[in-house]
Short mmCIF file of C-alpha atoms in Angstrom, two decimals:
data_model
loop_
_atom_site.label_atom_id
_atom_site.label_comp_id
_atom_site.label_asym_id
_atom_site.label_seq_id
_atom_site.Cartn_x
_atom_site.Cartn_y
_atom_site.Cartn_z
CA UNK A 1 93.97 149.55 -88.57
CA UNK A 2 93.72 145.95 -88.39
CA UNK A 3 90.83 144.11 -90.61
CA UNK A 4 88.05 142.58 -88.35
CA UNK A 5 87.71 138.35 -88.40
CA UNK A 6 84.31 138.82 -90.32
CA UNK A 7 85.99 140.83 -92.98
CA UNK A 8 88.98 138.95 -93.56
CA UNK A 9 86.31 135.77 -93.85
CA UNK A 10 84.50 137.04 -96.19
CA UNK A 11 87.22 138.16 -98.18
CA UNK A 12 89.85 135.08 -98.20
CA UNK A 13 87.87 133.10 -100.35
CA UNK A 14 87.37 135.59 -103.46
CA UNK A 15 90.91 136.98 -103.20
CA UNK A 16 91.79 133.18 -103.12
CA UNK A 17 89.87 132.51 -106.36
CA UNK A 18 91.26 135.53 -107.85
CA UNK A 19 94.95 134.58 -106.64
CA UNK A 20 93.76 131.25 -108.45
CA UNK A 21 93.31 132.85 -111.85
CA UNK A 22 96.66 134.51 -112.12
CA UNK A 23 98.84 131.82 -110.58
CA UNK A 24 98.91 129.99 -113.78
CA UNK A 25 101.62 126.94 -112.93
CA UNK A 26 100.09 126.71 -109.61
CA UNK A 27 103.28 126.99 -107.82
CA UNK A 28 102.10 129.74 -105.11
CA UNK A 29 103.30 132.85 -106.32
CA UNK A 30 102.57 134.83 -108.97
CA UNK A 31 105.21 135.77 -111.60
CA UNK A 32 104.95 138.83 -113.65
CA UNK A 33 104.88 136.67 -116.80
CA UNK A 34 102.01 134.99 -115.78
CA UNK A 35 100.27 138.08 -114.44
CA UNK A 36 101.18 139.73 -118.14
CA UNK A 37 99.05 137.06 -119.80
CA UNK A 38 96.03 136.63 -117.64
CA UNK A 39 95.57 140.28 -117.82
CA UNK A 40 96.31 140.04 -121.89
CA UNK A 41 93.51 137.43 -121.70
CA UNK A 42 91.04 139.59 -119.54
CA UNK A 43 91.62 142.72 -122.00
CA UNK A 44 91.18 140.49 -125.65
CA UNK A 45 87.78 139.35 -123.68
CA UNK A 46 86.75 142.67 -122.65
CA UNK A 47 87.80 143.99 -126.42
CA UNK A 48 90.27 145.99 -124.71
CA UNK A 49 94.29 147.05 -125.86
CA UNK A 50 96.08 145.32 -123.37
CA UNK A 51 98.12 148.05 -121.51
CA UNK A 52 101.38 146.59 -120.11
CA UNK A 53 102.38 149.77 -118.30
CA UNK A 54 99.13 149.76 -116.36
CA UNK A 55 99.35 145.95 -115.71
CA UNK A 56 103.52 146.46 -114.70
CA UNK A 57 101.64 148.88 -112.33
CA UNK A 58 98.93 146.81 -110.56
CA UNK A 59 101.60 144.15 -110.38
CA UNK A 60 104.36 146.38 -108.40
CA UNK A 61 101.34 147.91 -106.25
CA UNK A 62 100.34 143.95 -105.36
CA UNK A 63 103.98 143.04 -104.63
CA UNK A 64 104.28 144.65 -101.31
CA UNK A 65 107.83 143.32 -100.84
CA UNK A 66 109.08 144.28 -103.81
CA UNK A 67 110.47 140.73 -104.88
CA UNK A 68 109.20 140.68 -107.88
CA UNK A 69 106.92 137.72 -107.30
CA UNK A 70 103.17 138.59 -105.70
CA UNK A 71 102.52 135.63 -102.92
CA UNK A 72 98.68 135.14 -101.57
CA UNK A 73 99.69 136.73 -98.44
CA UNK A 74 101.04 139.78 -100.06
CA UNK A 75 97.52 139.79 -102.37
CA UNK A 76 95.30 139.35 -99.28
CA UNK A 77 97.11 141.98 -97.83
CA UNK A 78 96.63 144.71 -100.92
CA UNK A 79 93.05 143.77 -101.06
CA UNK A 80 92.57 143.70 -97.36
CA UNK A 81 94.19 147.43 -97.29
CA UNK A 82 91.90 148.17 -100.21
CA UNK A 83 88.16 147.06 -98.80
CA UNK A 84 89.32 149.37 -95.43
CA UNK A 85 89.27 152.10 -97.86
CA UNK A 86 85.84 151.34 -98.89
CA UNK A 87 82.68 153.09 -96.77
CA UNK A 88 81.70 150.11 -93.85
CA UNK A 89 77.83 150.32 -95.14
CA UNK A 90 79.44 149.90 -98.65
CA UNK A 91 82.00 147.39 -97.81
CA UNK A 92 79.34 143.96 -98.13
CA UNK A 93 77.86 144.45 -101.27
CA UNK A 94 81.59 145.60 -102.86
CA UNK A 95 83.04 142.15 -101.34
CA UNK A 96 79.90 140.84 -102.90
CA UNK A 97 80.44 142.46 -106.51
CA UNK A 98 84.45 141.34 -106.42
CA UNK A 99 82.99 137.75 -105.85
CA UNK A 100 80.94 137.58 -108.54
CA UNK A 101 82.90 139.21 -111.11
CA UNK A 102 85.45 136.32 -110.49
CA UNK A 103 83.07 134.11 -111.28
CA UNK A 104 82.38 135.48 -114.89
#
């Protein structure tokens, strides 16, 4: 099932902010190193254990191609396939949430 426009607008820029956060030398991809830390980060603010399993997880479920590198594309894609899962009278105010959490 292919994502209408409106979604995928309303979607690019928070999943573009989010891709922001993790790519941490800016170079347009996301290595696992620097996923590892912001998530380390993310848990020591949340006064969490970071879990490394669980973030080796979310990494290899974001890298579609299995390439070991997670690109925007691939990340729009995983979050794309994972707001079509979401109820359509849901689907605004959880696009809506995910923005705003990003900008905590």
């Amino acid at each position: 099932v292919k994502m209408s426009q409106e979604l995928f607008k309303k979607i690019t820029p928070a999943v573009k902010l989010f891709f922001s956060v993790y790519d941490l030398d800016s170079n347009g991809i996301i290595e696992i190193e620097e996923f590892h830390k912001v998530c380390k980060i993310i848990s020591q603010k949340n006064s969490k254990n970071f879990d490394e399993k669980n973030a080796e997880l979310e990494f290899q479920k974001m890298d579609l191609n299995n390439d070991n590198e997670i690109s925007f594309s691939e990340m729009l894609r995983f979050f794309s396939n994972m707001i079509e899962k979401v109820p359509k009278e849901t689907r605004s105010k959880f696009i809506e949430d995910f923005g705003k959490s990003l900008e905590e």
